């Protein structure tokens, strides 16, 4: 591992354009604006290796707040962007690049405060994991969830360090495809690859 600090995130040019932070009334312009916000959010989360985004916390970060321009997306508009990202393209949305995480029953989390950000959808991550399994001769092997996301064997992979729940969503795609079996109790999951 290198002790070199990660490179700073580079914002796209539209981030320094004041109207970027104001919902656009023209349908075509609004769609383009939402696409740019989706791309920015995905890039930001990918750069920071962040799979979950707390919208309440994020509105005060540089992601949604350009301090130089003194412009920001408020909570309502940030939710609107994520709502659009969560819709399929067929439904006029952003291709399911976000997914609201529902609050646990009896929990204190309010609705639409926490979302998965899928710079790769679970189906795309499943392809990455399946390629790694095939390329490293892991077919037939049993691995723990921890070994997959934190183990040395996968250290060079994009999914290394992945949120455990995001990895489980990915593995369930492989289960549906008949390429894996997930077993064990919560926090002790294992997976066998076929």
Tab-separated table of N, CA and C in Angstrom, residues 72-168:
chain	number	residue	atom	x	y	z
A	72	UNK	N	-25.793	26.172	-3.481
A	72	UNK	CA	-25.957	24.804	-3.001
A	72	UNK	C	-27.294	24.243	-3.448
A	73	UNK	N	-27.356	22.912	-3.438
A	73	UNK	CA	-28.638	22.246	-3.588
A	73	UNK	C	-29.184	22.062	-2.183
A	74	UNK	N	-30.434	22.432	-1.986
A	74	UNK	CA	-31.018	22.197	-0.672
A	74	UNK	C	-31.450	20.729	-0.591
A	75	UNK	N	-31.887	20.324	0.570
A	75	UNK	CA	-32.254	18.938	0.816
A	75	UNK	C	-33.354	18.479	-0.137
A	76	UNK	N	-34.343	19.300	-0.355
A	76	UNK	CA	-35.458	18.937	-1.236
A	76	UNK	C	-34.972	18.677	-2.658
A	77	UNK	N	-34.119	19.556	-3.167
A	77	UNK	CA	-33.624	19.400	-4.535
A	77	UNK	C	-32.644	18.222	-4.642
A	78	UNK	N	-31.823	18.006	-3.614
A	78	UNK	CA	-30.920	16.848	-3.619
A	78	UNK	C	-31.740	15.559	-3.670
A	79	UNK	N	-32.839	15.509	-2.929
A	79	UNK	CA	-33.722	14.328	-2.972
A	79	UNK	C	-34.336	14.175	-4.361
A	80	UNK	N	-34.708	15.298	-4.976
A	80	UNK	CA	-35.288	15.237	-6.320
A	80	UNK	C	-34.292	14.654	-7.317
A	81	UNK	N	-33.031	15.025	-7.193
A	81	UNK	CA	-31.991	14.473	-8.073
A	81	UNK	C	-31.874	12.968	-7.845
A	82	UNK	N	-31.819	12.544	-6.579
A	82	UNK	CA	-31.702	11.110	-6.288
A	82	UNK	C	-32.955	10.342	-6.707
A	83	UNK	N	-34.124	10.962	-6.575
A	83	UNK	CA	-35.356	10.324	-7.058
A	83	UNK	C	-35.239	10.052	-8.557
A	84	UNK	N	-34.737	11.041	-9.302
A	84	UNK	CA	-34.565	10.878	-10.744
A	84	UNK	C	-33.540	9.786	-11.039
A	85	UNK	N	-32.439	9.774	-10.301
A	85	UNK	CA	-31.409	8.762	-10.498
A	85	UNK	C	-31.948	7.353	-10.233
A	86	UNK	N	-32.909	7.239	-9.312
A	86	UNK	CA	-33.446	5.932	-8.921
A	86	UNK	C	-34.412	5.356	-9.958
A	87	UNK	N	-34.959	6.199	-10.815
A	87	UNK	CA	-35.895	5.726	-11.842
A	87	UNK	C	-35.139	5.059	-12.982
A	88	UNK	N	-35.830	4.124	-13.631
A	88	UNK	CA	-35.242	3.494	-14.816
A	88	UNK	C	-35.282	4.486	-15.975
A	89	UNK	N	-34.454	4.243	-16.972
A	89	UNK	CA	-34.453	5.105	-18.151
A	89	UNK	C	-35.800	5.042	-18.868
A	90	UNK	N	-36.431	3.862	-18.858
A	90	UNK	CA	-37.739	3.703	-19.494
A	90	UNK	C	-38.787	4.594	-18.832
A	91	UNK	N	-38.597	4.873	-17.543
A	91	UNK	CA	-39.532	5.722	-16.802
A	91	UNK	C	-39.082	7.176	-16.795
A	92	UNK	N	-38.146	7.531	-17.673
A	92	UNK	CA	-37.694	8.914	-17.773
A	92	UNK	C	-36.683	9.305	-16.712
A	93	UNK	N	-36.015	8.314	-16.153
A	93	UNK	CA	-35.066	8.595	-15.070
A	93	UNK	C	-33.630	8.353	-15.447
A	94	UNK	N	-32.828	8.255	-14.420
A	94	UNK	CA	-31.388	8.199	-14.568
A	94	UNK	C	-30.783	6.818	-14.597
A	95	UNK	N	-31.554	5.803	-14.923
A	95	UNK	CA	-30.986	4.480	-15.119
A	95	UNK	C	-30.698	3.713	-13.846
A	96	UNK	N	-31.468	3.972	-12.813
A	96	UNK	CA	-31.341	3.257	-11.532
A	96	UNK	C	-29.917	3.326	-10.970
A	97	UNK	N	-29.361	4.522	-10.975
A	97	UNK	CA	-28.020	4.731	-10.433
A	97	UNK	C	-28.053	5.111	-8.951
A	98	UNK	N	-29.256	5.198	-8.399
A	98	UNK	CA	-29.434	5.409	-6.955
A	98	UNK	C	-30.582	4.508	-6.513
A	99	UNK	N	-30.601	4.212	-5.230
A	99	UNK	CA	-31.677	3.385	-4.663
A	99	UNK	C	-31.846	3.808	-3.213
A	100	UNK	N	-33.038	4.251	-2.883
A	100	UNK	CA	-33.293	4.666	-1.503
A	100	UNK	C	-33.204	3.461	-0.581
A	101	UNK	N	-32.549	3.640	0.546
A	101	UNK	CA	-32.462	2.599	1.562
A	101	UNK	C	-33.586	2.869	2.554
A	102	UNK	N	-34.521	1.945	2.588
A	102	UNK	CA	-35.685	2.120	3.462
A	102	UNK	C	-35.268	2.051	4.922
A	103	UNK	N	-35.878	2.884	5.765
A	103	UNK	CA	-35.560	2.824	7.191
A	103	UNK	C	-35.979	1.478	7.783
A	104	UNK	N	-35.195	1.018	8.748
A	104	UNK	CA	-35.534	-0.218	9.455
A	104	UNK	C	-36.796	0.003	10.268
A	105	UNK	N	-37.605	-1.029	10.362
A	105	UNK	CA	-38.832	-0.922	11.157
A	105	UNK	C	-38.465	-0.564	12.595
A	106	UNK	N	-39.091	0.468	13.099
A	106	UNK	CA	-38.832	0.895	14.466
A	106	UNK	C	-37.561	1.718	14.619
A	107	UNK	N	-36.852	1.961	13.511
A	107	UNK	CA	-35.611	2.741	13.566
A	107	UNK	C	-35.892	4.232	13.565
A	108	UNK	N	-34.843	5.015	13.737
A	108	UNK	CA	-35.011	6.462	13.811
A	108	UNK	C	-34.739	7.158	12.481
A	109	UNK	N	-34.319	6.408	11.449
A	109	UNK	CA	-34.016	7.006	10.160
A	109	UNK	C	-35.295	7.460	9.470
A	110	UNK	N	-35.289	8.697	8.984
A	110	UNK	CA	-36.430	9.210	8.232
A	110	UNK	C	-36.368	8.678	6.806
A	111	UNK	N	-37.509	8.587	6.113
A	111	UNK	CA	-37.488	8.127	4.724
A	111	UNK	C	-36.691	9.086	3.834
A	112	UNK	N	-36.114	8.534	2.796
A	112	UNK	CA	-35.355	9.284	1.791
A	112	UNK	C	-34.248	10.146	2.392
A	113	UNK	N	-33.493	9.534	3.288
A	113	UNK	CA	-32.325	10.232	3.835
A	113	UNK	C	-31.032	9.505	3.481
A	114	UNK	N	-31.146	8.212	3.138
A	114	UNK	CA	-29.966	7.402	2.862
A	114	UNK	C	-30.208	6.624	1.568
A	115	UNK	N	-29.219	6.663	0.670
A	115	UNK	CA	-29.381	5.999	-0.628
A	115	UNK	C	-28.109	5.271	-1.026
A	116	UNK	N	-28.289	4.164	-1.742
A	116	UNK	CA	-27.174	3.531	-2.424
A	116	UNK	C	-26.886	4.391	-3.641
A	117	UNK	N	-25.629	4.562	-3.958
A	117	UNK	CA	-25.246	5.203	-5.210
A	117	UNK	C	-24.520	4.133	-6.020
A	118	UNK	N	-25.078	3.828	-7.162
A	118	UNK	CA	-24.554	2.743	-7.987
A	118	UNK	C	-23.781	3.298	-9.170
A	119	UNK	N	-22.484	3.611	-8.976
A	119	UNK	CA	-21.670	3.969	-10.141
A	119	UNK	C	-21.489	2.728	-11.001
A	120	UNK	N	-21.684	1.566	-10.396
A	120	UNK	CA	-21.909	0.304	-11.095
A	120	UNK	C	-23.126	-0.306	-10.416
A	121	UNK	N	-24.112	-0.674	-11.193
A	121	UNK	CA	-25.293	-1.319	-10.626
A	121	UNK	C	-24.909	-2.702	-10.088
A	122	UNK	N	-25.716	-3.291	-9.197
A	122	UNK	CA	-25.397	-4.625	-8.678
A	122	UNK	C	-25.143	-5.648	-9.792
A	123	UNK	N	-25.883	-5.543	-10.893
A	123	UNK	CA	-25.684	-6.461	-12.017
A	123	UNK	C	-24.293	-6.278	-12.632
A	124	UNK	N	-23.837	-5.036	-12.685
A	124	UNK	CA	-22.505	-4.746	-13.232
A	124	UNK	C	-21.416	-5.219	-12.267
A	125	UNK	N	-21.632	-4.999	-10.971
A	125	UNK	CA	-20.677	-5.507	-9.978
A	125	UNK	C	-20.627	-7.033	-10.038
A	126	UNK	N	-21.786	-7.675	-10.256
A	126	UNK	CA	-21.824	-9.142	-10.337
A	126	UNK	C	-20.928	-9.630	-11.473
A	127	UNK	N	-20.936	-8.925	-12.592
A	127	UNK	CA	-20.057	-9.294	-13.711
A	127	UNK	C	-18.587	-9.179	-13.300
A	128	UNK	N	-18.249	-8.119	-12.567
A	128	UNK	CA	-16.866	-7.907	-12.114
A	128	UNK	C	-16.438	-9.042	-11.178
A	129	UNK	N	-17.307	-9.378	-10.220
A	129	UNK	CA	-16.996	-10.448	-9.270
A	129	UNK	C	-16.880	-11.784	-10.004
A	130	UNK	N	-17.809	-12.058	-10.925
A	130	UNK	CA	-17.781	-13.321	-11.671
A	130	UNK	C	-16.496	-13.435	-12.497
A	131	UNK	N	-16.071	-12.343	-13.111
A	131	UNK	CA	-14.820	-12.352	-13.888
A	131	UNK	C	-13.627	-12.638	-12.978
A	132	UNK	N	-13.636	-12.036	-11.777
A	132	UNK	CA	-12.546	-12.268	-10.821
A	132	UNK	C	-12.533	-13.729	-10.370
A	133	UNK	N	-13.713	-14.266	-10.069
A	133	UNK	CA	-13.823	-15.672	-9.642
A	133	UNK	C	-13.246	-16.573	-10.730
A	134	UNK	N	-13.647	-16.324	-11.959
A	134	UNK	CA	-13.178	-17.143	-13.082
A	134	UNK	C	-11.670	-16.960	-13.289
A	135	UNK	N	-11.208	-15.717	-13.264
A	135	UNK	CA	-9.804	-15.419	-13.527
A	135	UNK	C	-8.841	-15.904	-12.457
A	136	UNK	N	-9.339	-16.095	-11.247
A	136	UNK	CA	-8.467	-16.524	-10.151
A	136	UNK	C	-8.710	-17.986	-9.751
A	137	UNK	N	-9.526	-18.676	-10.538
A	137	UNK	CA	-9.769	-20.083	-10.242
A	137	UNK	C	-10.535	-20.315	-8.951
A	138	UNK	N	-11.437	-19.399	-8.612
A	138	UNK	CA	-12.201	-19.519	-7.368
A	138	UNK	C	-13.503	-20.298	-7.540
A	139	UNK	N	-13.790	-20.740	-8.763
A	139	UNK	CA	-15.024	-21.490	-8.958
A	139	UNK	C	-14.952	-22.759	-8.129
A	140	UNK	N	-16.013	-23.019	-7.354
A	140	UNK	CA	-16.040	-24.153	-6.439
A	140	UNK	C	-15.544	-23.799	-5.049
A	141	UNK	N	-14.939	-22.635	-4.928
A	141	UNK	CA	-14.402	-22.198	-3.636
A	141	UNK	C	-15.508	-21.606	-2.765
A	142	UNK	N	-15.279	-21.660	-1.467
A	142	UNK	CA	-16.160	-21.020	-0.502
A	142	UNK	C	-15.365	-19.891	0.142
A	143	UNK	N	-15.906	-18.691	0.070
A	143	UNK	CA	-15.263	-17.520	0.661
A	143	UNK	C	-16.236	-16.842	1.602
A	144	UNK	N	-15.703	-16.193	2.615
A	144	UNK	CA	-16.565	-15.395	3.483
A	144	UNK	C	-16.771	-14.043	2.824
A	145	UNK	N	-17.817	-13.383	3.236
A	145	UNK	CA	-18.076	-12.030	2.748
A	145	UNK	C	-16.881	-11.136	3.079
A	146	UNK	N	-16.328	-11.310	4.269
A	146	UNK	CA	-15.171	-10.522	4.685
A	146	UNK	C	-13.985	-10.745	3.742
A	147	UNK	N	-13.725	-11.989	3.371
A	147	UNK	CA	-12.608	-12.273	2.452
A	147	UNK	C	-12.807	-11.578	1.113
A	148	UNK	N	-14.046	-11.526	0.661
A	148	UNK	CA	-14.326	-10.872	-0.622
A	148	UNK	C	-14.072	-9.373	-0.574
A	149	UNK	N	-14.548	-8.719	0.470
A	149	UNK	CA	-14.454	-7.258	0.490
A	149	UNK	C	-13.200	-6.731	1.184
A	150	UNK	N	-12.555	-7.548	2.013
A	150	UNK	CA	-11.378	-7.076	2.746
A	150	UNK	C	-10.136	-7.940	2.563
A	151	UNK	N	-10.278	-9.094	1.935
A	151	UNK	CA	-9.178	-10.043	1.835
A	151	UNK	C	-8.068	-9.613	0.885
A	152	UNK	N	-6.895	-10.165	1.128
A	152	UNK	CA	-5.722	-9.852	0.307
A	152	UNK	C	-5.890	-10.313	-1.128
A	153	UNK	N	-6.555	-11.446	-1.329
A	153	UNK	CA	-6.703	-11.994	-2.681
A	153	UNK	C	-7.455	-11.037	-3.602
A	154	UNK	N	-8.336	-10.230	-3.039
A	154	UNK	CA	-9.133	-9.302	-3.845
A	154	UNK	C	-8.668	-7.853	-3.705
A	155	UNK	N	-7.511	-7.647	-3.085
A	155	UNK	CA	-7.040	-6.279	-2.788
A	155	UNK	C	-6.910	-5.399	-4.023
A	156	UNK	N	-6.615	-5.971	-5.167
A	156	UNK	CA	-6.431	-5.165	-6.373
A	156	UNK	C	-7.737	-4.940	-7.140
A	157	UNK	N	-8.827	-5.477	-6.642
A	157	UNK	CA	-10.101	-5.400	-7.349
A	157	UNK	C	-10.902	-4.156	-6.961
A	158	UNK	N	-11.714	-3.662	-7.903
A	158	UNK	CA	-12.564	-2.497	-7.635
A	158	UNK	C	-13.540	-2.754	-6.499
A	159	UNK	N	-13.929	-4.018	-6.300
A	159	UNK	CA	-14.908	-4.307	-5.247
A	159	UNK	C	-14.256	-4.445	-3.869
A	160	UNK	N	-12.922	-4.393	-3.797
A	160	UNK	CA	-12.236	-4.457	-2.499
A	160	UNK	C	-12.638	-3.232	-1.677
A	161	UNK	N	-13.056	-3.456	-0.443
A	161	UNK	CA	-13.499	-2.360	0.416
A	161	UNK	C	-14.962	-1.997	0.227
A	162	UNK	N	-15.660	-2.743	-0.608
A	162	UNK	CA	-17.070	-2.466	-0.869
A	162	UNK	C	-17.885	-2.612	0.412
A	163	UNK	N	-18.898	-1.816	0.536
A	163	UNK	CA	-19.855	-1.921	1.622
A	163	UNK	C	-20.399	-3.357	1.617
A	164	UNK	N	-20.427	-4.000	2.779
A	164	UNK	CA	-20.847	-5.404	2.873
A	164	UNK	C	-22.267	-5.611	2.353
A	165	UNK	N	-23.170	-4.687	2.645
A	165	UNK	CA	-24.545	-4.831	2.156
A	165	UNK	C	-24.613	-4.688	0.637
A	166	UNK	N	-23.773	-3.808	0.073
A	166	UNK	CA	-23.719	-3.669	-1.387
A	166	UNK	C	-23.179	-4.955	-2.006
A	167	UNK	N	-22.195	-5.561	-1.363
A	167	UNK	CA	-21.665	-6.833	-1.870
A	167	UNK	C	-22.725	-7.925	-1.798
A	168	UNK	N	-23.513	-7.938	-0.722
A	168	UNK	CA	-24.586	-8.939	-0.626
A	168	UNK	C	-25.601	-8.763	-1.754
